[in-house]
Amino acid sequence: MHLSLDDLMARPAAFRRDLMNTLPGPRGVHLIGTRGHRGTENLAVFSSVVHVGASPPLLGFILRPLTVPRHTYHHLKATGWFTLNTLHPHILDPAHQTSANYPIGESEFAATGLTPTYSDRCKAPYVEESAVRIGLTFEEEYPVRANGTLFIIGRVQEIIVPDRVVAETGHVDHLALETLTVGGLDTYYRATDPIRKDYARAKPKS
Ligand SMILES: Cc1cc2nc3c(=O)[nH]c(=O)nc-3n(C[C@H](O)[C@H](O)[C@H](O)COP(=O)(O)O)c2cc1C
């Protein structure tokens, strides 16, 4: 297949959505936990979390346009806190279900059976069933003019991860944790067979 921009735009919207979502390949997938001022807890699955930088530690994600109420955005702006929680095979069904559109007063934790848990510090709920839990404060947001999405950046305030999976070097062993990745909006992948390479340096010309 060789598609030009015009070819792509002539395709049905659903085809374009699924092609564009799966085209870059499998990527990280997280549950974002938030809590509103009135105490309502919210949880939703997101596949756009990216590393922004390590010093200071920053992670970001893309949020769909605010054309309808976005509970995650509403809460994280209200309290300044959100959490990122990894997906694993044993919680895939409830995790995926959090993408359904629940009313703002209804907690996705209660609706799906996932368990909210809190640390002393973080004002947003973590997912007890997730092996890697990251607590962040809202840092910056950038509107993407081309399509009305927002790039949200958070500052990592807290990391909760089993000791046994963090190597001396700082590498996290996601194979041992069975952390899932996702292609598009519906196809989840298990990681297998990681291939670790040395830091690449330019080779001197001979
Ligand atoms: C696998 C998957 C990945 C998703 N990734 C994103 C994403 O990166 N950004 C986004 O805004 N919505 C994403 N969604 C849609 C949200 O999960 C969905 O809109 C959810 O209802 C948002 O909940 P909220 O309104 O409570 O914040 C994704 C859905 C699925 C199934």
Coordinates of C-alpha atoms and ligand atoms in Angstrom, one line a residue, residues 21 27 29 42-49 61-65 69-73 96 98-102 108 182-188, ligand 1:
N21 CA -3.5 4.9 15.8
R27 CA 3.4 1.9 22.6
V29 CA -0.3 2.2 27.9
N42 CA -11.6 8.9 38.0
L43 CA -9.6 6.4 36.0
A44 CA -9.0 6.2 32.3
V45 CA -6.7 4.3 29.9
F46 CA -4.2 6.4 27.8
S47 CA -1.7 5.2 25.2
S48 CA 0.2 8.5 24.6
V49 CA 2.4 8.8 27.6
F61 CA 0.6 12.7 27.4
I62 CA -1.8 13.8 24.7
L63 CA -5.4 14.6 25.7
R64 CA -8.2 14.6 23.2
P65 CA -9.9 18.0 22.4
P69 CA -16.0 17.1 29.4
R70 CA -12.7 15.3 30.0
H71 CA -12.8 14.1 33.6
T72 CA -9.0 13.4 33.7
Y73 CA -8.2 16.9 32.6
H96 CA -9.7 -1.4 29.0
T98 CA -12.1 2.5 31.9
S99 CA -12.1 4.0 28.4
A100 CA -16.0 3.9 28.4
N101 CA -17.7 7.1 28.9
Y102 CA -19.0 7.1 32.6
E108 CA -14.3 4.0 37.1
V182 CA -0.9 -1.3 23.0
G183 CA -1.4 -0.8 19.3
G184 CA -4.2 1.6 18.6
L185 CA -7.3 1.6 20.7
D186 CA -7.9 -2.1 21.1
T187 CA -4.9 -4.4 20.5
Y188 CA -2.7 -5.0 23.6
Ligands
LIG1 C1 -6.1 1.8 24.4 C2 -6.7 3.2 24.5 C3 -5.8 4.3 24.6 C4 -6.3 5.6 24.7 N1 -5.4 6.7 24.7 C5 -5.9 7.9 24.9 C6 -5.0 9.0 24.9 O1 -3.8 8.9 24.7 N2 -5.5 10.3 25.0 C7 -6.9 10.5 25.2 O2 -7.3 11.7 25.3 N3 -7.8 9.5 25.2 C8 -7.3 8.2 25.1 N4 -8.2 7.1 25.1 C9 -9.6 7.4 25.3 C10 -9.9 7.6 26.8 O3 -9.6 6.4 27.5 C11 -11.4 7.9 27.0 O4 -11.7 9.1 26.3 C12 -11.8 8.0 28.4 O5 -13.2 8.0 28.5 C13 -11.3 9.3 29.0 O6 -11.9 9.4 30.3 P1 -12.1 10.7 31.2 O7 -13.2 11.5 30.4 O8 -12.7 10.2 32.4 O9 -10.9 11.4 31.3 C14 -7.7 5.8 24.9 C15 -8.6 4.7 24.9 C16 -8.1 3.4 24.7 C17 -9.0 2.3 24.7

